[in-house]
Amino acid sequence: GNMWDPRKASADHQAVCEEHERVSELLDSMLPKEVLAEMKSGNLSLAYSYEDMTLLFADIVGFTQYCATHCGEEAVNLVTRLFAEFDQEAVKLGIYKVCTIGDAYVVVNEPRTQLLDKYIDCKSVFSMAMYMLQTIAEVRAEVNHEGLDMRIGLHVGRFVGGVIGTKRLRFDVWGEDVLIGNNVESHGIAGNVCVSQTARDVLEEGQMVDVDFTFNKDISLKTGRIVSTYVCHPNDGGSFGG
């Protein structure tokens, strides 16, 4: 019985290779492709500047209430499942998840120092917003919790990005436009996608999405800048999501 079995050895080797691939894939998904390539070739810069980037901030609305009426495990399961679905969709759309902070989820189009096409990039991130609204509608029906929803904000602007941390590497983004994106979301409306004026301009110029915009509100920043925000509606008069 203790004979060396080449099939077993091959299977072990296969498992090791797959594990290595998984770790490599994990790192690949944690850093933007361009940044990862620079890191692997030993040319990582401290910071990178990106222009005409679409930022998406999303928050789970009604999650605090959900936590209050469900056990901790159920609450964690809900977020884990939801974010796992968002992660898969982000990979499919070729966009980049910057981070999750509690029940908030932050995505940008794939960071490239040389811009390819801001219209296509913006459309990809907008598609993510649509997917989020549809997904939360399905989950809401499944867990039977009426108040559960997503509030999503989109903004187009510039930011500086860089790899931080030594043991746990992550790519982070900074700049006024990051703050604006966050504000567009927090001043948004549950079950809707709110966009800044710049995001609206890019979506309209790109002519890739069939949406109408209604004015939401002006947000005044500490810096003195005022940002106009709008709510997106499908131009057939329906609603996004469930």
JSON list of C-alpha atoms in Angstrom, two decimals:
[
{"chain": "A", "resi": 1, "resn": "GLY", "atom": "CA", "xyz": [0.00, 0.00, 0.00]},
{"chain": "A", "resi": 2, "resn": "ASN", "atom": "CA", "xyz": [2.84, 2.48, 0.66]},
{"chain": "A", "resi": 3, "resn": "MET", "atom": "CA", "xyz": [4.17, 2.50, -2.85]},
{"chain": "A", "resi": 4, "resn": "TRP", "atom": "CA", "xyz": [4.91, 5.82, -4.46]},
{"chain": "A", "resi": 5, "resn": "ASP", "atom": "CA", "xyz": [2.06, 6.66, -6.76]},
{"chain": "A", "resi": 6, "resn": "PRO", "atom": "CA", "xyz": [2.96, 8.98, -9.63]},
{"chain": "A", "resi": 7, "resn": "ARG", "atom": "CA", "xyz": [-0.67, 10.03, -9.94]},
{"chain": "A", "resi": 8, "resn": "LYS", "atom": "CA", "xyz": [-0.73, 11.13, -6.28]},
{"chain": "A", "resi": 9, "resn": "ALA", "atom": "CA", "xyz": [2.56, 13.03, -6.67]},
{"chain": "A", "resi": 10, "resn": "SER", "atom": "CA", "xyz": [1.22, 14.71, -9.76]},
{"chain": "A", "resi": 11, "resn": "ALA", "atom": "CA", "xyz": [-1.96, 15.68, -7.92]},
{"chain": "A", "resi": 12, "resn": "ASP", "atom": "CA", "xyz": [0.09, 17.14, -5.04]},
{"chain": "A", "resi": 13, "resn": "HIS", "atom": "CA", "xyz": [2.19, 19.11, -7.48]},
{"chain": "A", "resi": 14, "resn": "GLN", "atom": "CA", "xyz": [-0.98, 20.31, -9.19]},
{"chain": "A", "resi": 15, "resn": "ALA", "atom": "CA", "xyz": [-2.40, 21.45, -5.82]},
{"chain": "A", "resi": 16, "resn": "VAL", "atom": "CA", "xyz": [0.77, 23.38, -5.01]},
{"chain": "A", "resi": 17, "resn": "CYS", "atom": "CA", "xyz": [0.70, 25.03, -8.43]},
{"chain": "A", "resi": 18, "resn": "GLU", "atom": "CA", "xyz": [-2.97, 25.95, -8.01]},
{"chain": "A", "resi": 19, "resn": "GLU", "atom": "CA", "xyz": [-2.32, 27.40, -4.55]},
{"chain": "A", "resi": 20, "resn": "HIS", "atom": "CA", "xyz": [0.57, 29.45, -5.95]},
{"chain": "A", "resi": 21, "resn": "GLU", "atom": "CA", "xyz": [-1.70, 30.65, -8.72]},
{"chain": "A", "resi": 22, "resn": "ARG", "atom": "CA", "xyz": [-4.36, 31.62, -6.19]},
{"chain": "A", "resi": 23, "resn": "VAL", "atom": "CA", "xyz": [-1.88, 33.66, -4.15]},
{"chain": "A", "resi": 24, "resn": "SER", "atom": "CA", "xyz": [-0.59, 35.28, -7.33]},
{"chain": "A", "resi": 25, "resn": "GLU", "atom": "CA", "xyz": [-4.17, 36.05, -8.44]},
{"chain": "A", "resi": 26, "resn": "LEU", "atom": "CA", "xyz": [-4.94, 37.53, -5.03]},
{"chain": "A", "resi": 27, "resn": "LEU", "atom": "CA", "xyz": [-1.98, 39.89, -5.31]},
{"chain": "A", "resi": 28, "resn": "ASP", "atom": "CA", "xyz": [-3.00, 40.64, -8.90]},
{"chain": "A", "resi": 29, "resn": "SER", "atom": "CA", "xyz": [-6.47, 41.66, -7.79]},
{"chain": "A", "resi": 30, "resn": "MET", "atom": "CA", "xyz": [-5.15, 43.75, -4.89]},
{"chain": "A", "resi": 31, "resn": "LEU", "atom": "CA", "xyz": [-3.03, 46.06, -7.03]},
{"chain": "A", "resi": 32, "resn": "PRO", "atom": "CA", "xyz": [-3.74, 47.75, -10.36]},
{"chain": "A", "resi": 33, "resn": "LYS", "atom": "CA", "xyz": [-2.14, 45.85, -13.25]},
{"chain": "A", "resi": 34, "resn": "GLU", "atom": "CA", "xyz": [0.23, 48.69, -14.17]},
{"chain": "A", "resi": 35, "resn": "VAL", "atom": "CA", "xyz": [1.38, 49.14, -10.59]},
{"chain": "A", "resi": 36, "resn": "LEU", "atom": "CA", "xyz": [1.85, 45.38, -10.18]},
{"chain": "A", "resi": 37, "resn": "ALA", "atom": "CA", "xyz": [4.02, 45.25, -13.30]},
{"chain": "A", "resi": 38, "resn": "GLU", "atom": "CA", "xyz": [6.20, 48.07, -11.96]},
{"chain": "A", "resi": 39, "resn": "MET", "atom": "CA", "xyz": [6.47, 46.31, -8.61]},
{"chain": "A", "resi": 40, "resn": "LYS", "atom": "CA", "xyz": [7.50, 43.01, -10.22]},
{"chain": "A", "resi": 41, "resn": "SER", "atom": "CA", "xyz": [10.17, 44.76, -12.28]},
{"chain": "A", "resi": 42, "resn": "GLY", "atom": "CA", "xyz": [11.42, 46.63, -9.21]},
{"chain": "A", "resi": 43, "resn": "ASN", "atom": "CA", "xyz": [10.43, 50.09, -10.50]},
{"chain": "A", "resi": 44, "resn": "LEU", "atom": "CA", "xyz": [7.65, 50.95, -8.08]},
{"chain": "A", "resi": 45, "resn": "SER", "atom": "CA", "xyz": [7.17, 54.69, -7.62]},
{"chain": "A", "resi": 46, "resn": "LEU", "atom": "CA", "xyz": [6.00, 56.23, -4.39]},
{"chain": "A", "resi": 47, "resn": "ALA", "atom": "CA", "xyz": [2.97, 57.78, -6.07]},
{"chain": "A", "resi": 48, "resn": "TYR", "atom": "CA", "xyz": [1.20, 57.87, -9.42]},
{"chain": "A", "resi": 49, "resn": "SER", "atom": "CA", "xyz": [-1.05, 60.57, -10.85]},
{"chain": "A", "resi": 50, "resn": "TYR", "atom": "CA", "xyz": [-4.25, 59.67, -12.65]},
{"chain": "A", "resi": 51, "resn": "GLU", "atom": "CA", "xyz": [-6.53, 61.98, -14.68]},
{"chain": "A", "resi": 52, "resn": "ASP", "atom": "CA", "xyz": [-10.15, 61.61, -15.84]},
{"chain": "A", "resi": 53, "resn": "MET", "atom": "CA", "xyz": [-10.83, 58.74, -13.50]},
{"chain": "A", "resi": 54, "resn": "THR", "atom": "CA", "xyz": [-14.34, 57.59, -12.62]},
{"chain": "A", "resi": 55, "resn": "LEU", "atom": "CA", "xyz": [-14.82, 56.98, -8.89]},
{"chain": "A", "resi": 56, "resn": "LEU", "atom": "CA", "xyz": [-17.71, 54.99, -7.46]},
{"chain": "A", "resi": 57, "resn": "PHE", "atom": "CA", "xyz": [-18.62, 55.07, -3.78]},
{"chain": "A", "resi": 58, "resn": "ALA", "atom": "CA", "xyz": [-21.37, 52.73, -2.58]},
{"chain": "A", "resi": 59, "resn": "ASP", "atom": "CA", "xyz": [-22.93, 52.24, 0.81]},
{"chain": "A", "resi": 60, "resn": "ILE", "atom": "CA", "xyz": [-25.38, 49.66, 2.14]},
{"chain": "A", "resi": 61, "resn": "VAL", "atom": "CA", "xyz": [-28.42, 51.54, 3.40]},
{"chain": "A", "resi": 62, "resn": "GLY", "atom": "CA", "xyz": [-30.44, 50.01, 6.24]},
{"chain": "A", "resi": 63, "resn": "PHE", "atom": "CA", "xyz": [-27.54, 47.82, 7.26]},
{"chain": "A", "resi": 64, "resn": "THR", "atom": "CA", "xyz": [-27.43, 49.18, 10.83]},
{"chain": "A", "resi": 65, "resn": "GLN", "atom": "CA", "xyz": [-31.10, 48.26, 11.26]},
{"chain": "A", "resi": 66, "resn": "TYR", "atom": "CA", "xyz": [-30.40, 44.85, 9.75]},
{"chain": "A", "resi": 67, "resn": "CYS", "atom": "CA", "xyz": [-27.61, 44.34, 12.31]},
{"chain": "A", "resi": 68, "resn": "ALA", "atom": "CA", "xyz": [-29.94, 45.35, 15.12]},
{"chain": "A", "resi": 69, "resn": "THR", "atom": "CA", "xyz": [-32.49, 42.68, 14.20]},
{"chain": "A", "resi": 70, "resn": "HIS", "atom": "CA", "xyz": [-30.14, 39.86, 13.11]},
{"chain": "A", "resi": 71, "resn": "CYS", "atom": "CA", "xyz": [-27.26, 38.04, 14.78]},
{"chain": "A", "resi": 72, "resn": "GLY", "atom": "CA", "xyz": [-23.69, 39.15, 14.02]},
{"chain": "A", "resi": 73, "resn": "GLU", "atom": "CA", "xyz": [-23.03, 36.10, 11.89]},
{"chain": "A", "resi": 74, "resn": "GLU", "atom": "CA", "xyz": [-25.97, 36.86, 9.60]},
{"chain": "A", "resi": 75, "resn": "ALA", "atom": "CA", "xyz": [-24.85, 40.47, 9.21]},
{"chain": "A", "resi": 76, "resn": "VAL", "atom": "CA", "xyz": [-21.28, 39.47, 8.35]},
{"chain": "A", "resi": 77, "resn": "ASN", "atom": "CA", "xyz": [-22.55, 36.81, 5.94]},
{"chain": "A", "resi": 78, "resn": "LEU", "atom": "CA", "xyz": [-24.72, 39.36, 4.16]},
{"chain": "A", "resi": 79, "resn": "VAL", "atom": "CA", "xyz": [-21.86, 41.80, 3.56]},
{"chain": "A", "resi": 80, "resn": "THR", "atom": "CA", "xyz": [-19.39, 39.04, 2.68]},
{"chain": "A", "resi": 81, "resn": "ARG", "atom": "CA", "xyz": [-21.73, 37.56, 0.10]},
{"chain": "A", "resi": 82, "resn": "LEU", "atom": "CA", "xyz": [-22.67, 40.92, -1.36]},
{"chain": "A", "resi": 83, "resn": "PHE", "atom": "CA", "xyz": [-19.07, 42.10, -1.65]},
{"chain": "A", "resi": 84, "resn": "ALA", "atom": "CA", "xyz": [-17.94, 38.77, -3.12]},
{"chain": "A", "resi": 85, "resn": "GLU", "atom": "CA", "xyz": [-20.50, 39.26, -5.90]},
{"chain": "A", "resi": 86, "resn": "PHE", "atom": "CA", "xyz": [-19.33, 42.84, -6.42]},
{"chain": "A", "resi": 87, "resn": "ASP", "atom": "CA", "xyz": [-15.71, 41.65, -6.58]},
{"chain": "A", "resi": 88, "resn": "GLN", "atom": "CA", "xyz": [-16.54, 39.15, -9.32]},
{"chain": "A", "resi": 89, "resn": "GLU", "atom": "CA", "xyz": [-18.44, 41.75, -11.31]},
{"chain": "A", "resi": 90, "resn": "ALA", "atom": "CA", "xyz": [-15.57, 44.24, -10.97]},
{"chain": "A", "resi": 91, "resn": "VAL", "atom": "CA", "xyz": [-13.19, 41.66, -12.47]},
{"chain": "A", "resi": 92, "resn": "LYS", "atom": "CA", "xyz": [-15.68, 40.96, -15.29]},
{"chain": "A", "resi": 93, "resn": "LEU", "atom": "CA", "xyz": [-15.98, 44.67, -16.07]},
{"chain": "A", "resi": 94, "resn": "GLY", "atom": "CA", "xyz": [-12.21, 45.20, -15.88]},
{"chain": "A", "resi": 95, "resn": "ILE", "atom": "CA", "xyz": [-12.48, 47.81, -13.14]},
{"chain": "A", "resi": 96, "resn": "TYR", "atom": "CA", "xyz": [-10.57, 48.10, -9.88]},
{"chain": "A", "resi": 97, "resn": "LYS", "atom": "CA", "xyz": [-11.81, 47.80, -6.29]},
{"chain": "A", "resi": 98, "resn": "VAL", "atom": "CA", "xyz": [-9.82, 50.23, -4.17]},
{"chain": "A", "resi": 99, "resn": "CYS", "atom": "CA", "xyz": [-11.19, 49.11, -0.83]},
{"chain": "A", "resi": 100, "resn": "THR", "atom": "CA", "xyz": [-14.09, 48.31, 1.41]},
{"chain": "A", "resi": 101, "resn": "ILE", "atom": "CA", "xyz": [-14.58, 50.32, 4.59]},
{"chain": "A", "resi": 102, "resn": "GLY", "atom": "CA", "xyz": [-17.15, 48.65, 6.80]},
{"chain": "A", "resi": 103, "resn": "ASP", "atom": "CA", "xyz": [-20.26, 48.44, 4.64]},
{"chain": "A", "resi": 104, "resn": "ALA", "atom": "CA", "xyz": [-18.92, 50.90, 2.03]},
{"chain": "A", "resi": 105, "resn": "TYR", "atom": "CA", "xyz": [-17.38, 49.80, -1.28]},
{"chain": "A", "resi": 106, "resn": "VAL", "atom": "CA", "xyz": [-15.05, 51.93, -3.42]},
{"chain": "A", "resi": 107, "resn": "VAL", "atom": "CA", "xyz": [-14.28, 51.27, -7.10]},
{"chain": "A", "resi": 108, "resn": "VAL", "atom": "CA", "xyz": [-12.43, 53.13, -9.86]},
{"chain": "A", "resi": 109, "resn": "ASN", "atom": "CA", "xyz": [-11.82, 52.31, -13.50]},
{"chain": "A", "resi": 110, "resn": "GLU", "atom": "CA", "xyz": [-8.52, 50.43, -14.04]},
{"chain": "A", "resi": 111, "resn": "PRO", "atom": "CA", "xyz": [-5.83, 52.96, -13.04]},
{"chain": "A", "resi": 112, "resn": "ARG", "atom": "CA", "xyz": [-3.57, 53.77, -16.00]},
{"chain": "A", "resi": 113, "resn": "THR", "atom": "CA", "xyz": [-1.13, 56.66, -16.05]},
{"chain": "A", "resi": 114, "resn": "GLN", "atom": "CA", "xyz": [-1.84, 57.03, -19.79]},
{"chain": "A", "resi": 115, "resn": "LEU", "atom": "CA", "xyz": [-5.57, 57.50, -20.33]},
{"chain": "A", "resi": 116, "resn": "LEU", "atom": "CA", "xyz": [-7.16, 55.22, -22.95]},
{"chain": "A", "resi": 117, "resn": "ASP", "atom": "CA", "xyz": [-10.81, 56.24, -23.17]},
{"chain": "A", "resi": 118, "resn": "LYS", "atom": "CA", "xyz": [-12.57, 58.05, -20.32]},
{"chain": "A", "resi": 119, "resn": "TYR", "atom": "CA", "xyz": [-15.99, 57.39, -21.87]},
{"chain": "A", "resi": 120, "resn": "ILE", "atom": "CA", "xyz": [-15.58, 53.61, -21.96]},
{"chain": "A", "resi": 121, "resn": "ASP", "atom": "CA", "xyz": [-14.03, 53.71, -18.47]},
{"chain": "A", "resi": 122, "resn": "CYS", "atom": "CA", "xyz": [-16.95, 55.71, -17.11]},
{"chain": "A", "resi": 123, "resn": "LYS", "atom": "CA", "xyz": [-19.48, 53.41, -18.75]},
{"chain": "A", "resi": 124, "resn": "SER", "atom": "CA", "xyz": [-17.81, 50.36, -17.12]},
{"chain": "A", "resi": 125, "resn": "VAL", "atom": "CA", "xyz": [-18.05, 51.94, -13.68]},
{"chain": "A", "resi": 126, "resn": "PHE", "atom": "CA", "xyz": [-21.65, 52.99, -14.37]},
{"chain": "A", "resi": 127, "resn": "SER", "atom": "CA", "xyz": [-22.42, 49.35, -15.31]},
{"chain": "A", "resi": 128, "resn": "MET", "atom": "CA", "xyz": [-21.07, 48.37, -11.89]},
{"chain": "A", "resi": 129, "resn": "ALA", "atom": "CA", "xyz": [-23.51, 50.79, -10.24]},
{"chain": "A", "resi": 130, "resn": "MET", "atom": "CA", "xyz": [-26.40, 49.19, -12.16]},
{"chain": "A", "resi": 131, "resn": "TYR", "atom": "CA", "xyz": [-25.24, 45.72, -11.12]},
{"chain": "A", "resi": 132, "resn": "MET", "atom": "CA", "xyz": [-25.08, 46.80, -7.46]},
{"chain": "A", "resi": 133, "resn": "LEU", "atom": "CA", "xyz": [-28.67, 48.06, -7.49]},
{"chain": "A", "resi": 134, "resn": "GLN", "atom": "CA", "xyz": [-29.94, 44.86, -9.12]},
{"chain": "A", "resi": 135, "resn": "THR", "atom": "CA", "xyz": [-27.97, 42.67, -6.70]},
{"chain": "A", "resi": 136, "resn": "ILE", "atom": "CA", "xyz": [-29.16, 44.46, -3.55]},
{"chain": "A", "resi": 137, "resn": "ALA", "atom": "CA", "xyz": [-32.76, 44.18, -4.82]},
{"chain": "A", "resi": 138, "resn": "GLU", "atom": "CA", "xyz": [-32.34, 40.39, -5.13]},
{"chain": "A", "resi": 139, "resn": "VAL", "atom": "CA", "xyz": [-30.71, 40.12, -1.71]},
{"chain": "A", "resi": 140, "resn": "ARG", "atom": "CA", "xyz": [-33.41, 42.32, -0.13]},
{"chain": "A", "resi": 141, "resn": "ALA", "atom": "CA", "xyz": [-36.13, 39.97, -1.41]},
{"chain": "A", "resi": 142, "resn": "GLU", "atom": "CA", "xyz": [-34.13, 36.94, -0.26]},
{"chain": "A", "resi": 143, "resn": "VAL", "atom": "CA", "xyz": [-33.46, 38.06, 3.32]},
{"chain": "A", "resi": 144, "resn": "ASN", "atom": "CA", "xyz": [-36.86, 39.73, 3.46]},
{"chain": "A", "resi": 145, "resn": "HIS", "atom": "CA", "xyz": [-35.57, 43.01, 4.93]},
{"chain": "A", "resi": 146, "resn": "GLU", "atom": "CA", "xyz": [-37.44, 45.94, 3.36]},
{"chain": "A", "resi": 147, "resn": "GLY", "atom": "CA", "xyz": [-35.04, 48.72, 4.34]},
{"chain": "A", "resi": 148, "resn": "LEU", "atom": "CA", "xyz": [-31.99, 47.17, 2.69]},
{"chain": "A", "resi": 149, "resn": "ASP", "atom": "CA", "xyz": [-30.64, 49.19, -0.25]},
{"chain": "A", "resi": 150, "resn": "MET", "atom": "CA", "xyz": [-27.57, 50.71, -1.87]},
{"chain": "A", "resi": 151, "resn": "ARG", "atom": "CA", "xyz": [-26.74, 54.40, -2.16]},
{"chain": "A", "resi": 152, "resn": "ILE", "atom": "CA", "xyz": [-24.24, 55.04, -4.95]},
{"chain": "A", "resi": 153, "resn": "GLY", "atom": "CA", "xyz": [-22.24, 58.09, -5.98]},
{"chain": "A", "resi": 154, "resn": "LEU", "atom": "CA", "xyz": [-20.18, 58.62, -9.15]},
{"chain": "A", "resi": 155, "resn": "HIS", "atom": "CA", "xyz": [-17.64, 61.35, -9.83]},
{"chain": "A", "resi": 156, "resn": "VAL", "atom": "CA", "xyz": [-15.01, 61.90, -12.52]},
{"chain": "A", "resi": 157, "resn": "GLY", "atom": "CA", "xyz": [-11.78, 63.58, -11.53]},
{"chain": "A", "resi": 158, "resn": "ARG", "atom": "CA", "xyz": [-8.10, 63.11, -10.77]},
{"chain": "A", "resi": 159, "resn": "PHE", "atom": "CA", "xyz": [-6.28, 61.52, -7.89]},
{"chain": "A", "resi": 160, "resn": "VAL", "atom": "CA", "xyz": [-2.90, 60.36, -6.70]},
{"chain": "A", "resi": 161, "resn": "GLY", "atom": "CA", "xyz": [-2.50, 56.66, -5.96]},
{"chain": "A", "resi": 162, "resn": "GLY", "atom": "CA", "xyz": [0.20, 54.62, -4.31]},
{"chain": "A", "resi": 163, "resn": "VAL", "atom": "CA", "xyz": [1.03, 51.34, -2.63]},
{"chain": "A", "resi": 164, "resn": "ILE", "atom": "CA", "xyz": [1.06, 51.60, 1.15]},
{"chain": "A", "resi": 165, "resn": "GLY", "atom": "CA", "xyz": [1.85, 49.12, 3.92]},
{"chain": "A", "resi": 166, "resn": "THR", "atom": "CA", "xyz": [4.74, 46.72, 4.31]},
{"chain": "A", "resi": 167, "resn": "LYS", "atom": "CA", "xyz": [3.19, 43.47, 5.54]},
{"chain": "A", "resi": 168, "resn": "ARG", "atom": "CA", "xyz": [-0.24, 44.07, 4.03]},
{"chain": "A", "resi": 169, "resn": "LEU", "atom": "CA", "xyz": [0.13, 45.85, 0.75]},
{"chain": "A", "resi": 170, "resn": "ARG", "atom": "CA", "xyz": [-2.71, 47.91, -0.56]},
{"chain": "A", "resi": 171, "resn": "PHE", "atom": "CA", "xyz": [-3.23, 50.57, -3.18]},
{"chain": "A", "resi": 172, "resn": "ASP", "atom": "CA", "xyz": [-4.78, 53.75, -1.84]},
{"chain": "A", "resi": 173, "resn": "VAL", "atom": "CA", "xyz": [-6.03, 56.95, -3.47]},
{"chain": "A", "resi": 174, "resn": "TRP", "atom": "CA", "xyz": [-5.90, 60.57, -2.31]},
{"chain": "A", "resi": 175, "resn": "GLY", "atom": "CA", "xyz": [-7.09, 63.96, -3.47]},
{"chain": "A", "resi": 176, "resn": "GLU", "atom": "CA", "xyz": [-9.98, 66.40, -3.44]},
{"chain": "A", "resi": 177, "resn": "ASP", "atom": "CA", "xyz": [-11.86, 64.41, -6.09]},
{"chain": "A", "resi": 178, "resn": "VAL", "atom": "CA", "xyz": [-11.80, 61.34, -3.85]},
{"chain": "A", "resi": 179, "resn": "LEU", "atom": "CA", "xyz": [-13.49, 63.42, -1.17]},
{"chain": "A", "resi": 180, "resn": "ILE", "atom": "CA", "xyz": [-16.01, 64.72, -3.72]},
{"chain": "A", "resi": 181, "resn": "GLY", "atom": "CA", "xyz": [-16.87, 61.17, -4.82]},
{"chain": "A", "resi": 182, "resn": "ASN", "atom": "CA", "xyz": [-17.50, 60.24, -1.21]},
{"chain": "A", "resi": 183, "resn": "ASN", "atom": "CA", "xyz": [-19.70, 63.33, -0.75]},
{"chain": "A", "resi": 184, "resn": "VAL", "atom": "CA", "xyz": [-21.74, 62.64, -3.90]},
{"chain": "A", "resi": 185, "resn": "GLU", "atom": "CA", "xyz": [-22.56, 59.23, -2.40]},
{"chain": "A", "resi": 186, "resn": "SER", "atom": "CA", "xyz": [-23.32, 60.40, 1.15]},
{"chain": "A", "resi": 187, "resn": "HIS", "atom": "CA", "xyz": [-25.64, 63.13, -0.18]},
{"chain": "A", "resi": 188, "resn": "GLY", "atom": "CA", "xyz": [-27.29, 60.62, -2.51]},
{"chain": "A", "resi": 189, "resn": "ILE", "atom": "CA", "xyz": [-30.58, 58.75, -2.34]},
{"chain": "A", "resi": 190, "resn": "ALA", "atom": "CA", "xyz": [-31.11, 55.10, -1.42]},
{"chain": "A", "resi": 191, "resn": "GLY", "atom": "CA", "xyz": [-31.81, 52.89, -4.42]},
{"chain": "A", "resi": 192, "resn": "ASN", "atom": "CA", "xyz": [-30.31, 55.43, -6.80]},
{"chain": "A", "resi": 193, "resn": "VAL", "atom": "CA", "xyz": [-27.12, 56.45, -8.53]},
{"chain": "A", "resi": 194, "resn": "CYS", "atom": "CA", "xyz": [-26.14, 60.06, -7.97]},
{"chain": "A", "resi": 195, "resn": "VAL", "atom": "CA", "xyz": [-23.52, 61.68, -10.17]},
{"chain": "A", "resi": 196, "resn": "SER", "atom": "CA", "xyz": [-21.48, 64.87, -10.00]},
{"chain": "A", "resi": 197, "resn": "GLN", "atom": "CA", "xyz": [-21.56, 67.43, -12.81]},
{"chain": "A", "resi": 198, "resn": "THR", "atom": "CA", "xyz": [-18.28, 66.07, -14.24]},
{"chain": "A", "resi": 199, "resn": "ALA", "atom": "CA", "xyz": [-19.56, 62.49, -14.22]},
{"chain": "A", "resi": 200, "resn": "ARG", "atom": "CA", "xyz": [-22.80, 63.64, -15.86]},
{"chain": "A", "resi": 201, "resn": "ASP", "atom": "CA", "xyz": [-20.81, 65.47, -18.57]},
{"chain": "A", "resi": 202, "resn": "VAL", "atom": "CA", "xyz": [-18.71, 62.38, -19.35]},
{"chain": "A", "resi": 203, "resn": "LEU", "atom": "CA", "xyz": [-21.78, 60.10, -19.45]},
{"chain": "A", "resi": 204, "resn": "GLU", "atom": "CA", "xyz": [-23.64, 62.52, -21.74]},
{"chain": "A", "resi": 205, "resn": "GLU", "atom": "CA", "xyz": [-20.69, 63.19, -24.06]},
{"chain": "A", "resi": 206, "resn": "GLY", "atom": "CA", "xyz": [-19.93, 59.47, -24.29]},
{"chain": "A", "resi": 207, "resn": "GLN", "atom": "CA", "xyz": [-23.55, 58.73, -25.29]},
{"chain": "A", "resi": 208, "resn": "MET", "atom": "CA", "xyz": [-23.18, 55.18, -24.04]},
{"chain": "A", "resi": 209, "resn": "VAL", "atom": "CA", "xyz": [-25.88, 55.01, -21.39]},
{"chain": "A", "resi": 210, "resn": "ASP", "atom": "CA", "xyz": [-29.61, 55.63, -21.77]},
{"chain": "A", "resi": 211, "resn": "VAL", "atom": "CA", "xyz": [-30.19, 57.82, -18.74]},
{"chain": "A", "resi": 212, "resn": "ASP", "atom": "CA", "xyz": [-31.88, 61.07, -17.84]},
{"chain": "A", "resi": 213, "resn": "PHE", "atom": "CA", "xyz": [-30.64, 63.29, -15.03]},
{"chain": "A", "resi": 214, "resn": "THR", "atom": "CA", "xyz": [-32.63, 65.26, -12.48]},
{"chain": "A", "resi": 215, "resn": "PHE", "atom": "CA", "xyz": [-31.00, 67.80, -10.18]},
{"chain": "A", "resi": 216, "resn": "ASN", "atom": "CA", "xyz": [-30.34, 66.48, -6.67]},
{"chain": "A", "resi": 217, "resn": "LYS", "atom": "CA", "xyz": [-28.43, 69.17, -4.75]},
{"chain": "A", "resi": 218, "resn": "ASP", "atom": "CA", "xyz": [-25.37, 71.38, -4.62]},
{"chain": "A", "resi": 219, "resn": "ILE", "atom": "CA", "xyz": [-22.71, 70.21, -2.20]},
{"chain": "A", "resi": 220, "resn": "SER", "atom": "CA", "xyz": [-20.38, 72.86, -0.79]},
{"chain": "A", "resi": 221, "resn": "LEU", "atom": "CA", "xyz": [-16.94, 71.58, 0.17]},
{"chain": "A", "resi": 222, "resn": "LYS", "atom": "CA", "xyz": [-14.67, 72.91, 2.91]},
{"chain": "A", "resi": 223, "resn": "THR", "atom": "CA", "xyz": [-12.34, 74.09, 0.15]},
{"chain": "A", "resi": 224, "resn": "GLY", "atom": "CA", "xyz": [-15.06, 76.45, -1.09]},
{"chain": "A", "resi": 225, "resn": "ARG", "atom": "CA", "xyz": [-15.80, 74.42, -4.20]},
{"chain": "A", "resi": 226, "resn": "ILE", "atom": "CA", "xyz": [-19.45, 73.75, -5.00]},
{"chain": "A", "resi": 227, "resn": "VAL", "atom": "CA", "xyz": [-20.38, 70.49, -6.70]},
{"chain": "A", "resi": 228, "resn": "SER", "atom": "CA", "xyz": [-23.75, 70.02, -8.41]},
{"chain": "A", "resi": 229, "resn": "THR", "atom": "CA", "xyz": [-25.16, 66.50, -8.17]},
{"chain": "A", "resi": 230, "resn": "TYR", "atom": "CA", "xyz": [-27.86, 64.70, -10.17]},
{"chain": "A", "resi": 231, "resn": "VAL", "atom": "CA", "xyz": [-29.93, 61.54, -9.86]},
{"chain": "A", "resi": 232, "resn": "CYS", "atom": "CA", "xyz": [-29.85, 59.11, -12.81]},
{"chain": "A", "resi": 233, "resn": "HIS", "atom": "CA", "xyz": [-33.07, 57.66, -14.20]},
{"chain": "A", "resi": 234, "resn": "PRO", "atom": "CA", "xyz": [-33.51, 55.16, -17.04]},
{"chain": "A", "resi": 235, "resn": "ASN", "atom": "CA", "xyz": [-34.97, 57.22, -19.87]},
{"chain": "A", "resi": 236, "resn": "ASP", "atom": "CA", "xyz": [-37.87, 54.80, -20.20]},
{"chain": "A", "resi": 237, "resn": "GLY", "atom": "CA", "xyz": [-39.17, 56.21, -16.92]},
{"chain": "A", "resi": 238, "resn": "GLY", "atom": "CA", "xyz": [-38.64, 52.98, -14.93]},
{"chain": "A", "resi": 239, "resn": "SER", "atom": "CA", "xyz": [-36.20, 52.50, -12.09]},
{"chain": "A", "resi": 240, "resn": "PHE", "atom": "CA", "xyz": [-32.86, 50.76, -11.79]},
{"chain": "A", "resi": 241, "resn": "GLY", "atom": "CA", "xyz": [-32.70, 47.66, -9.63]},
{"chain": "A", "resi": 242, "resn": "GLY", "atom": "CA", "xyz": [-35.72, 45.79, -8.35]}
]
